[in-house]
Coordinates of C-alpha atoms and ligand atoms in Angstrom, one line a residue:
M1226 CA 7.6 9.1 26.2
K1227 CA 4.9 11.3 27.6
W1228 CA 2.3 9.7 29.9
I1229 CA -1.2 9.7 30.9
E1230 CA -2.3 9.3 35.0
K1231 CA -5.1 7.8 36.4
K1232 CA -5.6 7.5 39.5
M1233 CA -7.4 5.0 41.3
G1234 CA -7.7 4.6 45.1
L1235 CA -3.8 2.9 45.7
F1236 CA -3.4 2.6 42.5
T1237 CA -2.2 4.5 39.5
L1238 CA -2.6 3.5 36.3
R1239 CA -0.6 5.4 33.3
Y1240 CA -1.0 4.9 29.7
S1241 CA 1.4 6.3 26.3
P1242 CA 1.4 5.5 23.1
Y1243 CA 4.2 4.2 20.9
T1244 CA 5.1 3.2 17.7
L1245 CA 7.4 0.8 16.6
E1246 CA 9.6 1.1 13.9
L1247 CA 10.6 -2.1 12.3
K1248 CA 14.0 -2.9 10.9
H1249 CA 12.1 -4.5 7.3
V1250 CA 8.8 -4.1 5.5
F1251 CA 7.4 -7.3 7.3
T1252 CA 5.4 -9.1 4.6
V1253 CA 3.5 -12.2 5.1
A1254 CA 0.4 -13.8 3.0
S1255 CA -2.4 -10.9 4.2
F1256 CA -0.7 -7.6 4.2
S1257 CA 2.6 -5.2 4.4
R1258 CA 4.5 -3.3 7.1
K1259 CA 7.0 -0.9 8.1
T1260 CA 5.8 0.5 11.5
S1261 CA 3.2 -1.4 14.3
P1262 CA 1.6 1.2 16.4
V1263 CA 1.5 -0.3 20.4
I1264 CA 0.3 1.5 24.3
L1265 CA 2.8 1.6 27.1
V1266 CA 1.3 1.1 30.6
Q1267 CA 2.4 1.3 33.8
L1268 CA 0.2 0.2 37.0
E1269 CA 1.7 1.6 40.1
M1270 CA 1.1 1.0 44.1
D1271 CA 3.4 2.5 47.0
G1272 CA 5.4 3.7 44.6
V1273 CA 6.7 0.3 42.8
V1274 CA 5.4 1.0 39.1
G1275 CA 5.2 -2.9 36.9
L1276 CA 5.3 -2.4 33.2
G1277 CA 2.9 -3.6 30.8
E1278 CA 2.3 -3.5 27.2
A1279 CA -0.6 -3.5 24.0
S1280 CA 0.5 -4.2 20.9
M1281 CA -2.5 -4.0 18.2
P1282 CA -1.3 -5.5 14.5
P1283 CA -4.3 -3.8 12.2
Y1284 CA -5.9 -7.1 10.7
L1285 CA -6.7 -8.0 14.6
G1286 CA -9.4 -5.3 15.3
E1287 CA -7.5 -3.2 18.2
S1288 CA -5.6 0.7 17.9
Q1289 CA -4.0 2.6 20.1
E1290 CA -7.5 4.4 20.4
T1291 CA -9.2 1.5 21.3
V1292 CA -6.7 0.3 23.5
I1293 CA -7.2 3.8 25.6
A1294 CA -11.0 4.3 25.7
F1295 CA -10.7 0.7 27.0
I1296 CA -8.4 1.7 29.8
E1297 CA -10.5 5.1 30.1
K1298 CA -13.2 2.3 31.6
I1299 CA -11.1 1.0 34.0
D1300 CA -11.4 1.4 37.6
L1301 CA -9.8 -0.6 39.9
S1302 CA -10.6 1.7 42.8
S1303 CA -12.6 -1.1 44.8
F1304 CA -8.9 -3.1 45.2
S1305 CA -6.9 -3.0 47.8
S1306 CA -4.1 -5.0 46.2
P1307 CA -2.6 -6.0 43.6
F1308 CA -2.5 -10.4 45.1
Q1309 CA -6.4 -10.1 44.6
T1310 CA -5.5 -10.6 40.7
E1311 CA -8.0 -13.0 40.3
D1312 CA -9.9 -10.8 40.8
I1313 CA -8.3 -7.8 38.9
I1314 CA -8.4 -9.7 36.0
S1315 CA -11.9 -11.2 35.9
Y1316 CA -13.5 -7.4 36.4
I1317 CA -10.7 -6.2 33.3
D1318 CA -12.2 -9.1 31.6
S1319 CA -15.8 -8.5 32.4
I1320 CA -15.1 -4.1 31.0
D1321 CA -16.0 -5.4 27.5
Q1322 CA -15.5 -8.5 24.7
N1323 CA -12.4 -8.1 22.4
N1324 CA -10.4 -5.9 23.1
T1325 CA -7.6 -8.8 24.5
A1326 CA -4.4 -6.3 23.8
A1327 CA -5.7 -3.9 26.1
K1328 CA -6.4 -6.4 28.4
A1329 CA -3.1 -7.6 28.0
A1330 CA -1.2 -4.9 28.7
I1331 CA -2.9 -4.4 31.9
D1332 CA -2.3 -8.4 32.9
I1333 CA 1.1 -7.5 32.2
A1334 CA 1.3 -4.9 34.3
L1335 CA -0.3 -6.2 37.2
H1336 CA 1.9 -9.4 36.9
D1337 CA 5.1 -7.1 37.0
L1338 CA 3.8 -5.3 40.3
M1339 CA 3.2 -8.3 42.0
G1340 CA 6.8 -9.8 41.4
K1341 CA 8.6 -6.3 41.8
L1342 CA 6.6 -6.2 45.4
L1343 CA 8.0 -9.6 46.2
D1344 CA 11.4 -9.1 44.8
M1345 CA 11.1 -12.0 42.4
P1346 CA 11.3 -13.3 39.1
L1347 CA 7.9 -14.4 37.9
Y1348 CA 9.3 -17.6 36.6
K1349 CA 11.4 -18.2 39.8
L1350 CA 8.2 -17.8 41.7
W1351 CA 6.3 -20.6 39.1
G1352 CA 8.3 -22.9 39.3
Y1353 CA 9.7 -22.7 36.4
N1354 CA 13.6 -23.7 34.9
P1355 CA 14.5 -21.0 32.6
H1356 CA 17.5 -23.8 31.0
H1357 CA 13.7 -25.4 29.9
I1358 CA 12.8 -22.8 26.9
P1359 CA 13.4 -23.9 23.7
P1360 CA 15.6 -22.2 20.9
T1361 CA 13.5 -19.3 19.7
S1362 CA 13.1 -19.2 15.8
F1363 CA 13.3 -16.1 14.2
T1364 CA 11.1 -15.1 11.7
I1365 CA 11.8 -14.3 7.7
G1366 CA 8.6 -13.0 5.6
I1367 CA 7.7 -13.3 2.4
D1368 CA 10.5 -11.6 0.0
T1369 CA 12.4 -11.2 -3.0
E1370 CA 15.7 -13.8 -3.1
E1371 CA 18.2 -11.5 -2.9
I1372 CA 16.5 -9.9 0.5
I1373 CA 15.3 -13.5 1.9
I1374 CA 19.4 -14.9 1.3
Q1375 CA 20.1 -11.4 2.9
K1376 CA 17.8 -12.1 6.5
V1377 CA 18.6 -15.9 6.5
K1378 CA 22.6 -14.7 7.0
E1379 CA 21.5 -12.1 9.3
A1380 CA 19.8 -15.4 11.5
T1381 CA 22.4 -16.9 11.5
N1382 CA 22.7 -17.5 15.2
F1383 CA 19.7 -18.7 15.5
K1384 CA 18.6 -22.5 15.8
I1385 CA 15.3 -22.5 13.5
L1386 CA 13.8 -20.4 11.3
K1387 CA 10.2 -19.2 10.2
V1388 CA 9.1 -18.6 7.0
K1389 CA 6.0 -17.2 6.3
L1390 CA 4.7 -18.9 3.5
G1391 CA 1.4 -18.6 1.7
L1392 CA 1.6 -16.1 -1.7
H1393 CA 2.6 -18.5 -4.6
T1394 CA 6.5 -17.9 -4.4
D1395 CA 6.3 -21.2 -1.1
K1396 CA 8.9 -23.4 -3.0
M1397 CA 11.3 -20.5 -4.2
I1398 CA 11.2 -19.3 -0.9
V1399 CA 12.4 -22.2 0.6
E1400 CA 14.6 -23.2 -1.6
T1401 CA 16.2 -20.2 -1.8
I1402 CA 16.3 -21.4 2.1
R1403 CA 18.0 -24.5 1.6
K1404 CA 20.7 -23.0 -0.4
V1405 CA 22.2 -21.5 2.3
T1406 CA 21.4 -23.4 5.2
N1407 CA 20.4 -26.8 6.3
K1408 CA 18.9 -25.4 10.0
P1409 CA 15.4 -26.9 10.8
L1410 CA 12.6 -24.4 9.8
C1411 CA 9.3 -24.1 10.7
A1412 CA 7.1 -22.7 8.2
D1413 CA 3.6 -20.0 9.1
V1414 CA 0.9 -19.7 5.9
N1415 CA -1.1 -17.2 8.5
Q1416 CA -3.9 -19.1 6.5
G1417 CA -3.1 -18.8 3.1
W1418 CA -3.6 -22.2 1.3
K1419 CA -7.5 -22.5 0.8
D1420 CA -7.1 -26.5 -1.2
P1421 CA -6.4 -29.4 1.4
K1422 CA -5.4 -31.4 -1.1
E1423 CA -2.7 -29.1 -2.0
A1424 CA -2.0 -28.3 1.6
L1425 CA -1.2 -31.8 2.0
E1426 CA 1.3 -31.9 -1.0
M1427 CA 2.8 -29.3 0.4
A1428 CA 3.1 -30.4 3.6
H1429 CA 5.1 -33.7 2.7
Y1430 CA 7.3 -31.3 1.0
L1431 CA 8.1 -29.3 3.4
S1432 CA 8.4 -32.1 6.3
E1433 CA 11.5 -33.6 3.4
K1434 CA 12.9 -30.0 3.6
G1435 CA 12.5 -30.1 7.2
V1436 CA 10.0 -28.4 8.3
E1437 CA 9.2 -29.2 11.4
F1438 CA 5.5 -27.7 11.5
L1439 CA 3.5 -25.7 10.0
E1440 CA 1.2 -22.8 11.6
Q1441 CA -2.3 -22.6 9.7
P1442 CA -2.1 -24.1 7.5
M1443 CA -5.5 -23.3 6.3
P1444 CA -8.5 -20.5 6.9
K1445 CA -9.2 -21.0 10.3
E1446 CA -13.2 -21.7 9.2
Q1447 CA -12.4 -24.6 7.2
I1448 CA -12.4 -26.8 10.9
D1449 CA -13.2 -30.2 8.7
D1450 CA -10.3 -29.7 6.0
L1451 CA -8.0 -29.1 8.8
A1452 CA -8.8 -32.1 10.7
W1453 CA -8.6 -34.2 7.7
L1454 CA -5.1 -32.2 6.9
T1455 CA -3.9 -32.6 10.9
Q1456 CA -4.8 -36.7 10.1
N1457 CA -2.5 -37.0 7.6
S1458 CA 0.0 -34.7 7.5
P1459 CA 3.7 -35.7 8.2
I1460 CA 4.2 -32.9 10.5
P1461 CA 2.2 -31.4 13.2
I1462 CA -0.4 -28.5 12.4
I1463 CA -0.3 -25.6 14.8
A1464 CA -3.5 -23.5 15.1
D1465 CA -2.6 -19.3 15.3
E1466 CA -5.8 -17.4 13.9
G1467 CA -7.5 -20.3 14.9
C1468 CA -7.1 -20.6 18.7
Q1469 CA -7.1 -16.9 20.8
R1470 CA -8.5 -17.7 24.3
L1471 CA -8.7 -20.6 26.8
D1472 CA -12.2 -20.8 25.7
D1473 CA -11.0 -22.2 22.2
I1474 CA -9.0 -25.3 23.2
A1475 CA -11.0 -28.2 24.4
Q1476 CA -12.9 -27.7 20.9
L1477 CA -9.9 -27.7 18.4
K1478 CA -8.3 -31.4 19.3
G1479 CA -8.4 -32.9 16.5
V1480 CA -8.9 -30.5 14.3
Y1481 CA -4.9 -29.4 15.0
S1482 CA -1.7 -30.8 16.5
G1483 CA -1.5 -27.6 19.0
I1484 CA -2.1 -24.4 19.4
N1485 CA 0.3 -20.8 19.1
I1486 CA 0.0 -19.1 22.5
K1487 CA 0.0 -15.2 22.3
L1488 CA -0.1 -12.1 25.0
M1489 CA -1.9 -10.1 22.7
K1490 CA -5.1 -13.1 21.4
C1491 CA -5.6 -14.2 25.0
T1492 CA -5.3 -11.6 27.6
G1493 CA -2.4 -12.2 29.3
L1494 CA -0.1 -14.5 32.0
W1495 CA -3.4 -15.8 33.7
E1496 CA -5.2 -17.3 30.6
A1497 CA -1.4 -17.7 28.8
R1498 CA -1.0 -20.6 31.8
K1499 CA -4.5 -22.0 32.1
M1500 CA -4.3 -22.6 28.4
I1501 CA -1.2 -24.2 28.9
Q1502 CA -1.9 -26.4 31.4
L1503 CA -5.4 -27.3 29.3
A1504 CA -3.8 -27.7 26.2
Q1505 CA -0.9 -30.0 28.3
G1506 CA -3.7 -32.1 29.6
L1507 CA -5.2 -32.5 26.1
D1508 CA -2.2 -34.0 24.7
M1509 CA -1.6 -30.9 22.2
K1510 CA 1.6 -29.7 21.5
I1511 CA 2.3 -25.8 22.6
M1512 CA 4.4 -22.9 20.4
L1513 CA 4.5 -19.6 22.3
G1514 CA 4.4 -16.5 20.0
C1515 CA 4.7 -12.2 20.0
M1516 CA 3.5 -9.6 18.1
T1517 CA 5.6 -7.1 17.1
E1518 CA 6.1 -6.0 20.5
T1519 CA 8.7 -4.0 22.7
S1520 CA 10.9 -6.2 25.1
C1521 CA 8.0 -5.3 28.0
A1522 CA 5.9 -7.8 25.8
I1523 CA 8.2 -10.5 25.1
S1524 CA 9.5 -10.3 28.6
A1525 CA 6.4 -11.1 30.0
A1526 CA 6.0 -14.2 27.5
A1527 CA 9.2 -15.6 28.3
Q1528 CA 8.4 -16.2 31.9
I1529 CA 6.5 -18.8 31.3
A1530 CA 8.6 -19.8 28.2
P1531 CA 10.4 -22.4 30.0
Q1532 CA 6.4 -24.6 29.6
V1533 CA 6.3 -24.6 26.0
D1534 CA 7.4 -26.6 22.7
W1535 CA 8.5 -24.7 20.3
V1536 CA 9.3 -20.6 21.4
D1537 CA 8.9 -18.2 19.0
L1538 CA 9.9 -14.1 20.6
D1539 CA 11.6 -12.5 18.5
G1540 CA 9.3 -9.3 18.1
A1541 CA 11.7 -7.2 19.5
L1542 CA 14.3 -8.1 17.6
L1543 CA 12.5 -6.6 14.3
I1544 CA 12.1 -3.5 15.9
K1545 CA 14.6 0.0 15.3
N1546 CA 13.1 1.8 19.2
D1547 CA 13.0 -0.3 21.8
P1548 CA 12.7 1.5 25.3
Y1549 CA 13.2 -1.0 27.5
I1550 CA 16.1 -4.2 28.2
G1551 CA 14.7 -7.2 28.7
M1552 CA 15.4 -10.5 27.7
Q1553 CA 17.5 -11.5 25.9
V1554 CA 18.4 -14.1 22.5
K1555 CA 22.1 -14.6 22.6
E1556 CA 22.8 -17.1 19.5
G1557 CA 19.4 -18.4 18.9
L1558 CA 18.6 -19.0 22.9
C1559 CA 16.3 -17.2 25.5
Y1560 CA 17.8 -15.6 28.4
L1561 CA 15.6 -14.7 31.7
P1562 CA 17.2 -11.9 33.8
D1563 CA 17.4 -12.0 37.0
A1564 CA 15.1 -9.1 38.2
P1565 CA 11.9 -9.3 39.7
G1566 CA 8.7 -9.3 38.0
I1567 CA 9.1 -9.4 34.5
G1568 CA 12.8 -8.3 34.5
L1569 CA 13.1 -5.1 32.5
Q1570 CA 15.8 -2.9 33.5
Ligands
MG2710 MG1 1.4 -17.0 13.4

């Protein structure tokens, strides 16, 4: 791996573009793909190296080029310690709008660095009980009957499956899965349905089929339709595309039952922890999700997983060339390494 280095006062920042190779072609309501671009990051101080990662699914507007351009603007030379976290995070956020994955890469590396300097895993530092992490779901993309059966069989150890819906094959997919397993399911429509009455009919159908909650059933712009669906649906309706950052949450109370937090959408752990507190205060459900990511970003997200209702951290299991070893999934349960920071080897 080739690292490009930037020295800034006490800190050295390095980055390296990396292409994740997926085990299967991945299809959701809006696109298909076989690889995913990321930027790996290192933030070093006093010989201690914090690791971070930006993952940029193409539909969210960031790319390796935009992340590198953002990193090139960063100058940490006025900071004397990574424990000036609040100031550093505010500075990073102020550099430019959007660029949430680029910001998350720095946030993750900064938190990993702090944990390593303190010689403590972040979840311990924050007092979270790792035994409270809900089982992670495993995602089944939109596919043919044959491939779906194969994927469900591969996922035999998982306690909950996440099924991608939103094309015209929804019922076929669910019926196919139900031929092979009675496990609980959750469903992600990725904004694929447009008609609220049809969405409600589907919510009832899915509820009868053992689907526990429904992620982003309609386009995020259809606020009134989503609020109506949430009021009438037998299962919780969760915002994913409809909720990016902390500022979005208050206005979503009543529109959705809960939110899906992802580090790449919300700029990292610092803001994700605030989002968890606000959503809990508003009595909203919390799901913790991911993009296609290495064990770096996944292990970072796993540090806060004891605080959420549902976990969807299968991103590193879908790739062939993970450069790190971190959070482990065994029998569908997440195991946090007892290692400093985000816990990568
Ligand atoms: Mg989603």
